[in-house]
Coordinates of C-alpha atoms and ligand atoms in Angstrom, one line a residue:
M1 CA -0.7 25.2 -2.4
V2 CA 0.0 23.1 -5.5
L3 CA -1.1 19.8 -4.2
E4 CA -4.2 21.0 -2.6
K5 CA -5.0 22.6 -5.8
L6 CA -4.4 19.4 -7.7
G7 CA -6.7 17.6 -5.2
S8 CA -9.4 20.2 -5.4
S9 CA -9.3 20.6 -9.2
L10 CA -9.6 16.8 -9.6
Y11 CA -12.4 16.9 -7.1
E12 CA -14.1 19.7 -9.0
A13 CA -13.9 17.7 -12.2
I14 CA -15.5 14.7 -10.5
R15 CA -18.2 16.9 -8.9
K16 CA -19.1 18.1 -12.4
V17 CA -19.8 14.5 -13.4
I18 CA -21.8 13.9 -10.2
R19 CA -24.0 17.0 -10.8
A20 CA -24.4 16.8 -14.5
P21 CA -28.0 16.1 -15.6
V22 CA -26.8 13.7 -18.3
V23 CA -23.5 11.9 -18.6
D24 CA -22.7 11.7 -22.3
A25 CA -19.6 11.7 -24.5
D26 CA -19.4 15.5 -24.3
L27 CA -19.3 15.5 -20.6
V28 CA -16.7 12.8 -20.5
K29 CA -14.6 14.9 -23.0
E30 CA -15.0 17.9 -20.7
L31 CA -14.0 15.8 -17.7
I32 CA -10.9 14.7 -19.5
K33 CA -9.9 18.3 -20.3
D34 CA -10.3 19.3 -16.7
F35 CA -8.2 16.4 -15.7
Q36 CA -5.5 17.1 -18.1
R37 CA -5.4 20.7 -16.9
A38 CA -5.2 19.7 -13.3
L39 CA -2.4 17.2 -13.8
L40 CA -0.4 19.3 -16.1
Q41 CA -0.5 22.2 -13.7
A42 CA 0.9 19.8 -11.1
D43 CA 3.8 19.1 -13.3
V44 CA 2.8 15.6 -14.2
N45 CA 4.7 14.5 -17.2
V46 CA 2.8 15.3 -20.5
K47 CA 3.1 11.9 -22.0
L48 CA 1.7 10.3 -18.9
V49 CA -1.2 12.7 -18.8
M50 CA -2.0 11.9 -22.4
E51 CA -1.9 8.1 -21.7
L52 CA -4.0 8.5 -18.7
S53 CA -6.6 10.6 -20.3
Q54 CA -6.8 8.3 -23.3
S55 CA -7.4 5.3 -21.3
I56 CA -10.0 7.1 -19.1
E57 CA -11.8 8.3 -22.2
K58 CA -11.8 5.0 -23.9
R59 CA -13.0 3.0 -20.9
A60 CA -15.5 5.6 -19.9
L61 CA -17.2 5.6 -23.3
D62 CA -16.6 2.2 -24.7
E63 CA -17.0 -0.2 -21.8
E64 CA -20.3 -1.9 -21.3
L65 CA -22.1 -0.9 -18.2
P66 CA -22.5 -3.6 -15.5
P67 CA -26.1 -4.2 -14.7
G68 CA -27.6 -1.7 -12.3
I69 CA -24.7 0.8 -12.8
S70 CA -25.2 4.1 -14.3
R71 CA -22.8 5.7 -16.8
R72 CA -22.2 8.3 -14.2
E73 CA -21.0 5.8 -11.6
H74 CA -19.0 3.9 -14.2
V75 CA -17.2 7.1 -15.3
I76 CA -16.2 7.9 -11.7
K77 CA -15.0 4.3 -11.1
V78 CA -12.9 4.5 -14.3
V79 CA -11.3 7.7 -13.2
Y80 CA -10.6 6.2 -9.8
D81 CA -9.2 3.0 -11.3
E82 CA -6.9 4.7 -13.7
L83 CA -5.5 7.2 -11.1
T84 CA -5.0 4.4 -8.7
R85 CA -3.1 2.5 -11.3
F86 CA -1.0 5.6 -11.8
V87 CA 0.2 5.6 -8.2
G88 CA 0.8 2.0 -8.0
E89 CA -2.4 -0.1 -8.0
K90 CA -1.6 -2.2 -5.0
P91 CA 0.3 -1.6 -1.8
V92 CA 3.9 -2.8 -2.0
P93 CA 5.3 -3.7 1.4
L94 CA 8.9 -3.1 2.3
T95 CA 10.2 -6.6 2.8
I96 CA 13.5 -7.5 4.3
Q97 CA 14.8 -11.0 4.9
P98 CA 14.9 -11.9 8.6
G99 CA 18.0 -13.6 9.9
R100 CA 20.4 -11.7 7.6
Q101 CA 21.7 -8.2 7.1
N102 CA 19.5 -5.9 4.9
V103 CA 20.9 -2.5 4.2
L104 CA 18.5 0.3 3.4
M105 CA 19.8 3.7 2.3
L106 CA 17.7 6.8 2.6
V107 CA 18.3 9.7 0.1
G108 CA 16.5 13.0 -0.4
I109 CA 17.2 16.7 -0.1
Q110 CA 17.8 18.5 3.1
G111 CA 14.6 19.0 5.1
S112 CA 12.6 16.3 3.3
G113 CA 12.4 14.2 6.4
K114 CA 15.1 11.6 5.9
T115 CA 16.5 11.5 9.5
T116 CA 13.0 11.4 11.0
Q117 CA 11.8 8.6 8.6
A118 CA 15.0 6.7 9.2
A119 CA 14.1 6.5 12.9
K120 CA 10.5 5.7 12.1
L121 CA 11.6 2.8 9.9
A122 CA 13.9 1.5 12.6
R123 CA 11.0 1.6 15.0
Y124 CA 8.8 -0.1 12.4
F125 CA 11.2 -3.1 12.1
Q126 CA 11.7 -3.2 15.9
K127 CA 8.0 -3.5 16.4
R128 CA 8.0 -6.5 14.1
G129 CA 10.7 -8.3 16.2
L130 CA 13.5 -7.5 13.8
R131 CA 16.8 -6.1 14.8
P132 CA 17.4 -2.6 13.3
A133 CA 20.3 -0.2 13.5
L134 CA 20.7 3.4 12.4
V135 CA 23.8 4.8 10.8
C136 CA 24.4 8.6 10.4
A137 CA 26.2 9.1 7.1
D138 CA 25.4 12.8 7.0
A139 CA 28.8 14.4 7.6
F140 CA 27.6 17.7 6.3
R141 CA 25.1 19.1 8.7
P142 CA 26.6 19.8 12.2
G143 CA 23.5 18.6 14.1
A144 CA 22.9 15.5 12.0
Y145 CA 24.8 13.1 14.2
D146 CA 23.1 14.2 17.5
Q147 CA 19.6 14.3 15.9
L148 CA 19.8 10.7 14.8
R149 CA 21.6 9.5 17.9
Q150 CA 18.9 10.9 20.1
L151 CA 16.2 9.4 18.0
A152 CA 17.9 6.1 18.1
E153 CA 18.3 6.3 21.9
S154 CA 14.6 7.2 22.4
V155 CA 13.6 3.9 20.9
N156 CA 16.6 1.8 22.1
V157 CA 18.0 1.2 18.6
D158 CA 21.7 0.7 18.0
F159 CA 23.4 3.7 16.4
Y160 CA 26.6 4.4 14.7
G161 CA 28.2 7.6 13.5
D162 CA 31.6 9.2 13.5
Q163 CA 31.8 12.9 14.0
G164 CA 35.5 13.0 13.3
N165 CA 35.1 11.5 9.8
K166 CA 34.2 13.7 6.9
D167 CA 33.9 10.9 4.4
P168 CA 30.2 9.7 4.4
A169 CA 30.9 6.6 2.3
A170 CA 33.5 5.5 4.8
I171 CA 31.2 6.0 7.7
A172 CA 28.4 4.1 6.0
R173 CA 30.8 1.2 5.2
D174 CA 32.0 1.1 8.8
G175 CA 28.4 1.2 10.0
V176 CA 27.4 -1.7 7.8
R177 CA 30.5 -3.7 9.1
K178 CA 29.7 -2.9 12.7
F179 CA 26.1 -4.1 12.4
R180 CA 26.7 -7.4 10.6
G181 CA 24.3 -9.1 13.0
H182 CA 21.5 -6.6 12.5
E183 CA 18.6 -7.4 10.2
A184 CA 17.8 -3.8 9.0
V185 CA 20.7 -1.4 8.8
I186 CA 19.3 2.0 7.9
I187 CA 21.7 4.5 6.5
D188 CA 20.7 8.2 6.8
T189 CA 22.5 10.5 4.3
S190 CA 22.9 14.2 3.8
G191 CA 20.8 16.3 1.5
R192 CA 22.6 19.6 1.3
H193 CA 25.4 20.5 -1.0
K194 CA 26.6 23.6 -2.7
E195 CA 25.5 22.0 -6.0
E196 CA 23.3 19.1 -7.0
K197 CA 26.2 17.4 -8.8
S198 CA 28.2 16.9 -5.7
L199 CA 25.2 15.6 -3.8
I200 CA 24.5 13.1 -6.5
L201 CA 28.2 12.1 -6.6
E202 CA 28.2 11.5 -2.8
M203 CA 25.0 9.3 -3.0
Q204 CA 26.7 7.3 -5.7
Q205 CA 29.8 6.9 -3.6
I206 CA 27.9 5.8 -0.6
A207 CA 25.8 3.3 -2.6
A208 CA 28.9 1.9 -4.2
A209 CA 30.5 1.4 -0.7
I210 CA 27.6 -0.4 0.9
T211 CA 25.5 -1.9 -2.0
P212 CA 22.2 -1.4 -0.2
Q213 CA 19.3 -3.8 -0.8
E214 CA 17.1 -0.9 -1.4
I215 CA 17.6 2.9 -1.8
I216 CA 14.6 4.8 -0.5
L217 CA 13.8 8.3 -1.6
V218 CA 12.3 10.5 1.0
L219 CA 10.1 13.3 -0.4
D220 CA 8.5 16.2 1.4
G221 CA 4.8 15.7 0.7
T222 CA 4.1 19.4 0.8
I223 CA 6.3 20.5 -2.1
G224 CA 4.0 19.5 -5.0
Q225 CA 5.6 20.8 -8.2
Q226 CA 9.2 20.0 -7.4
A227 CA 8.6 16.4 -6.3
A228 CA 8.9 15.1 -9.8
A229 CA 12.1 16.9 -10.6
Q230 CA 13.7 15.9 -7.3
A231 CA 12.6 12.3 -7.8
A232 CA 14.0 12.2 -11.4
A233 CA 17.3 13.7 -10.3
F234 CA 17.9 11.1 -7.6
N235 CA 16.7 8.3 -9.8
A236 CA 19.2 9.3 -12.5
A237 CA 22.0 9.1 -9.9
T238 CA 21.1 6.0 -8.0
D239 CA 18.6 3.2 -8.4
I240 CA 15.6 4.4 -6.4
G241 CA 13.8 1.2 -5.2
S242 CA 11.0 2.9 -3.3
I243 CA 9.6 6.2 -2.0
I244 CA 8.5 7.5 1.4
V245 CA 6.4 10.6 1.2
A246 CA 6.8 12.5 4.4
K247 CA 4.7 15.2 6.0
L248 CA 1.4 13.9 4.6
D249 CA -0.3 14.8 7.8
G250 CA -2.4 17.9 8.3
S251 CA -3.7 19.6 5.2
A252 CA -1.3 18.2 2.7
R253 CA -3.0 16.0 0.2
G254 CA 0.2 14.8 -1.5
G255 CA -0.6 15.4 -5.2
G256 CA 3.1 15.8 -5.8
A257 CA 3.5 12.2 -5.0
L258 CA 1.7 11.3 -8.2
S259 CA 4.4 12.8 -10.3
S260 CA 7.2 11.3 -8.3
V261 CA 6.0 7.8 -8.8
A262 CA 5.7 8.4 -12.5
A263 CA 9.2 10.0 -12.6
T264 CA 10.9 7.0 -10.9
G265 CA 8.7 4.1 -11.6
A266 CA 9.4 3.1 -7.9
P267 CA 6.4 2.4 -5.6
I268 CA 5.6 4.6 -2.6
K269 CA 5.8 2.2 0.4
F270 CA 5.2 4.5 3.3
I271 CA 3.8 7.9 4.1
G272 CA 5.0 10.0 7.1
T273 CA 2.0 11.4 8.9
G274 CA 3.6 13.4 11.7
E275 CA 6.8 14.3 13.6
K276 CA 6.6 11.5 16.1
I277 CA 8.4 8.3 15.7
E278 CA 5.2 6.2 15.4
D279 CA 3.8 8.4 12.6
L280 CA 4.6 6.1 9.7
E281 CA 1.9 4.4 7.6
S282 CA 2.1 1.8 4.9
F283 CA 1.0 3.4 1.7
D284 CA -2.3 2.3 0.1
P285 CA -2.8 3.7 -3.4
G286 CA -6.6 3.3 -3.3
R287 CA -7.0 5.1 -0.1
F288 CA -4.6 7.8 -1.3
I289 CA -6.6 8.5 -4.5
G290 CA -9.8 8.5 -2.6
R291 CA -8.3 11.2 -0.3
L292 CA -6.9 13.1 -3.2
L293 CA -10.2 13.2 -4.9
G294 CA -11.6 14.4 -1.6
M295 CA -14.4 11.8 -1.6
G296 CA -14.8 9.7 1.4
D297 CA -17.4 7.6 -0.2
I298 CA -15.7 6.9 -3.5
E299 CA -14.6 3.6 -2.0
S300 CA -18.2 2.4 -1.5
L301 CA -19.1 3.5 -5.0
V302 CA -16.1 1.6 -6.4
S303 CA -17.1 -1.5 -4.6
K304 CA -20.7 -1.2 -5.7
V305 CA -19.5 -1.1 -9.3
K306 CA -17.1 -4.0 -8.7
E307 CA -19.9 -6.0 -7.2
A308 CA -22.1 -5.4 -10.2
E309 CA -19.4 -6.3 -12.6
V310 CA -19.3 -9.8 -11.1
E311 CA -21.1 -12.8 -12.3
V312 CA -21.6 -15.6 -9.8
T313 CA -22.2 -19.1 -11.1
E314 CA -23.7 -22.0 -9.2
K315 CA -20.4 -23.8 -9.5
D316 CA -18.8 -21.0 -7.4
V317 CA -21.4 -21.3 -4.7
Y318 CA -21.1 -25.1 -4.6
A319 CA -17.3 -24.9 -4.4
L320 CA -17.7 -22.7 -1.4
L321 CA -19.9 -25.1 0.4
S322 CA -18.1 -28.3 -0.2
G323 CA -15.0 -29.8 1.2
K324 CA -12.9 -29.6 4.3
F325 CA -12.0 -26.2 5.3
T326 CA -8.4 -25.3 6.3
I327 CA -6.7 -22.0 6.3
A328 CA -5.1 -22.9 3.0
D329 CA -8.7 -23.6 1.7
M330 CA -9.8 -20.3 3.0
Y331 CA -7.1 -18.5 1.1
Q332 CA -8.0 -20.3 -2.1
Q333 CA -11.6 -19.6 -1.6
F334 CA -11.0 -16.0 -1.0
E335 CA -8.8 -15.8 -4.1
A336 CA -11.6 -17.4 -6.1
V337 CA -14.1 -15.1 -4.4
R338 CA -11.9 -12.1 -5.3
K339 CA -12.1 -13.1 -8.9
M340 CA -15.8 -13.6 -8.8
G341 CA -16.8 -10.9 -6.3
P342 CA -17.8 -10.2 -2.8
L343 CA -18.8 -13.2 -0.6
Q344 CA -22.0 -11.4 0.4
K345 CA -23.2 -11.5 -3.1
I346 CA -22.8 -15.2 -3.4
I347 CA -24.5 -15.8 -0.1
S348 CA -27.4 -13.5 -0.9
M349 CA -28.1 -15.7 -3.9
I350 CA -29.1 -18.5 -1.6
P351 CA -32.8 -17.7 -1.0
G352 CA -34.3 -18.2 2.4
L353 CA -31.0 -17.8 4.2
G354 CA -30.7 -14.1 4.2
Y355 CA -27.3 -14.5 5.7
Q356 CA -25.7 -11.3 6.7
L357 CA -22.1 -11.4 7.5
P358 CA -20.6 -8.6 9.5
Q359 CA -19.2 -6.1 7.1
A360 CA -15.8 -6.4 8.6
D361 CA -15.7 -10.1 7.7
L362 CA -16.6 -9.3 4.1
D363 CA -14.2 -6.5 3.7
V364 CA -11.5 -8.6 2.0
A365 CA -9.8 -6.0 0.1
E366 CA -7.2 -7.1 -2.3
E367 CA -4.4 -5.6 -0.3
R368 CA -5.5 -7.5 2.7
L369 CA -5.5 -10.7 0.8
D370 CA -2.0 -10.0 -0.4
R371 CA -0.9 -9.6 3.2
W372 CA -2.7 -12.8 4.1
K373 CA -0.8 -14.5 1.4
Y374 CA 2.5 -13.5 3.1
I375 CA 1.1 -14.7 6.4
I376 CA -0.1 -18.0 5.1
E377 CA 3.2 -18.6 3.4
S378 CA 5.0 -18.1 6.7
M379 CA 2.9 -20.9 8.3
T380 CA 3.9 -24.5 8.5
V381 CA 1.8 -27.1 6.8
E382 CA 0.7 -28.2 10.3
E383 CA -0.5 -24.7 11.1
R384 CA -2.4 -24.4 7.9
E385 CA -4.2 -27.7 8.3
D386 CA -4.9 -27.3 12.0
P387 CA -5.0 -23.6 13.1
K388 CA -5.8 -24.6 16.7
V389 CA -2.0 -25.1 17.3
L390 CA -1.4 -21.4 16.7
N391 CA -0.4 -20.0 20.0
A392 CA 1.1 -16.6 20.8
S393 CA 4.7 -17.4 20.1
R394 CA 3.8 -19.1 16.8
M395 CA 1.8 -16.0 15.8
R396 CA 4.7 -13.8 16.7
R397 CA 7.0 -15.9 14.5
I398 CA 4.6 -15.8 11.6
A399 CA 4.1 -12.0 11.8
R400 CA 7.9 -11.6 11.9
G401 CA 8.5 -13.9 9.0
S402 CA 5.8 -12.4 6.8
G403 CA 6.6 -8.8 7.6
T404 CA 3.1 -8.2 9.0
E405 CA 1.8 -7.5 12.4
E406 CA 0.6 -9.9 15.0
R407 CA -2.7 -8.2 14.9
E408 CA -3.1 -9.2 11.2
V409 CA -2.3 -12.8 12.0
R410 CA -4.9 -12.8 14.7
E411 CA -7.4 -11.2 12.3
L412 CA -6.8 -13.9 9.7
I413 CA -7.4 -16.6 12.3
K414 CA -10.5 -14.8 13.5
Q415 CA -11.8 -14.6 9.9
Y416 CA -11.0 -18.3 9.4
N417 CA -13.0 -19.2 12.5
A418 CA -16.0 -17.1 11.5
M419 CA -16.0 -18.5 8.0
R420 CA -15.7 -22.1 9.2
K421 CA -18.7 -21.5 11.5
M422 CA -20.7 -20.0 8.8
L423 CA -20.0 -22.7 6.3
R424 CA -20.9 -25.4 8.9
Q425 CA -24.2 -23.7 9.4
L426 CA -24.8 -23.4 5.7
K427 CA -24.0 -27.1 5.1
G428 CA -26.5 -28.0 7.8
R429 CA -29.1 -26.2 5.8
R430 CA -28.3 -27.7 2.5
R431 CA -31.9 -28.6 1.8
M432 CA -32.5 -25.0 1.2
L433 CA -30.0 -25.0 -1.6
R434 CA -32.5 -26.9 -3.7
R435 CA -34.5 -23.8 -3.8
M436 CA -31.7 -21.9 -5.3
P437 CA -32.3 -20.3 -8.7
F438 CA -29.9 -22.7 -10.3
K439 CA -29.0 -26.4 -10.2
L440 CA -26.3 -27.5 -7.9
G441 CA -23.6 -30.1 -8.5
Ligands
LIG501 P1 16.2 15.7 6.7 O1 16.9 16.9 6.6 O2 15.8 15.1 5.4 O3 16.9 14.7 7.5 O4 14.8 16.0 7.5 P2 14.4 15.8 9.0 O5 14.2 14.4 9.3 O6 15.4 16.5 9.9 O7 13.0 16.6 9.0 C1 12.9 17.9 8.7 C2 11.7 18.4 9.5 O8 10.5 17.8 9.1 C3 11.8 18.2 11.0 O9 11.3 19.3 11.7 C4 10.8 17.0 11.2 O10 10.3 17.0 12.5 C5 9.8 17.3 10.2 N1 9.1 16.0 9.7 C6 9.7 14.9 9.3 N2 8.7 14.0 8.9 C7 7.5 14.6 9.2 C8 6.2 14.1 9.0 O11 5.9 13.0 8.6 N3 5.2 15.1 9.4 C9 5.6 16.3 9.9 N4 4.6 17.1 10.2 N5 6.8 16.7 10.0 C10 7.8 15.9 9.7
LIG502 MG1 18.8 14.6 8.2

């Protein structure tokens, strides 16, 4: 299968770097060649492959090595970075505005997984306390209406369709009108036509009739090669705002997704990981590339290099230890820490403390910070200053307003409490700071 092949040929290329006795310019050049071959075979656009390999080569050879990092580790990190950038660098959440109608239109060819993902999305919003509705604008396939209606019923989501009407644009418009008071109106469309031109025309007509906030392309994650062509065709017809790659469960590694992102410029926001209605995951480029490269531990290698790249100054440490500590402060601190590196590193620079935070507390990945930002932005000033007031209903409101889950809001508060406690302890032991390898204040 093409994508598995892409994954495994990238993996083989990386393995060569791992096993090579020396990592020098020749090896890097060989790696680049392997890479180009793997990507081109997977139908990734030639220009993109060239850009990608140029930046990998340049960075791998020219960049200065952070202390304690070998050329080998550096090269792998560069490959990982550049590939991740290629699929979208950071997770981009699907945001809708609560309290008003947001229309989302799903497009994609027959069998790609539109109807299933439509129901999954409805469930996703429902779980976040938003009011979704499903509209069947597939007037082509006989079973389409019943399929979506049953899915909608199974999760108690409002449904609209009209089996007597053969005009999908009209059905979509009626559905949008009917569900004025719903926050996420999800329009499922047809994917089968005698010819591509008529399919494209139909998508344009529906889009014109309902002016959706976002058009979401659903791609079958197992198709590999064709993903780019499909994505490009739909993108030429309508303005694709985001992508869901379905069927990324089981053995599919989803290499085709690489090309589809490049073909549309639209971010992947979700992946479908099974036939059940709960099988929808937010897309995380870093994790995806790690999986594609077939290396479970690439993440720890990447964070090792990131850590080494960081320089911590006494000012940073002092800033962390001084001042009142509110949730807003915590966010600022973390943003600063993100710029300068993992908290553990700063703390380990304080001799005699040997503080060891639980790894979970330190794991402040960038994407998590971004979600925290949404959460904190949904808090009132009072809540930020005095998190004790955050009861269950406030947390629910915050999760809803920020498009996150209550679990994440609770995590943030837990993290806040842990940090506050740690900082209090550290402050109490300030004397020790005099023994630090640098001057304070
Ligand atoms: P549509 O024609 O684009 O509307 O596609 P459907 O939603 O009807 O899905 C086609 C088939 O793919 C169905 O058998 C679904 O159960 C299956 N399917 C959809 N999404 C997933 C997924 O994420 N994983 C798996 N394994 N199957 C899926
Ligand atoms: Mg369908």
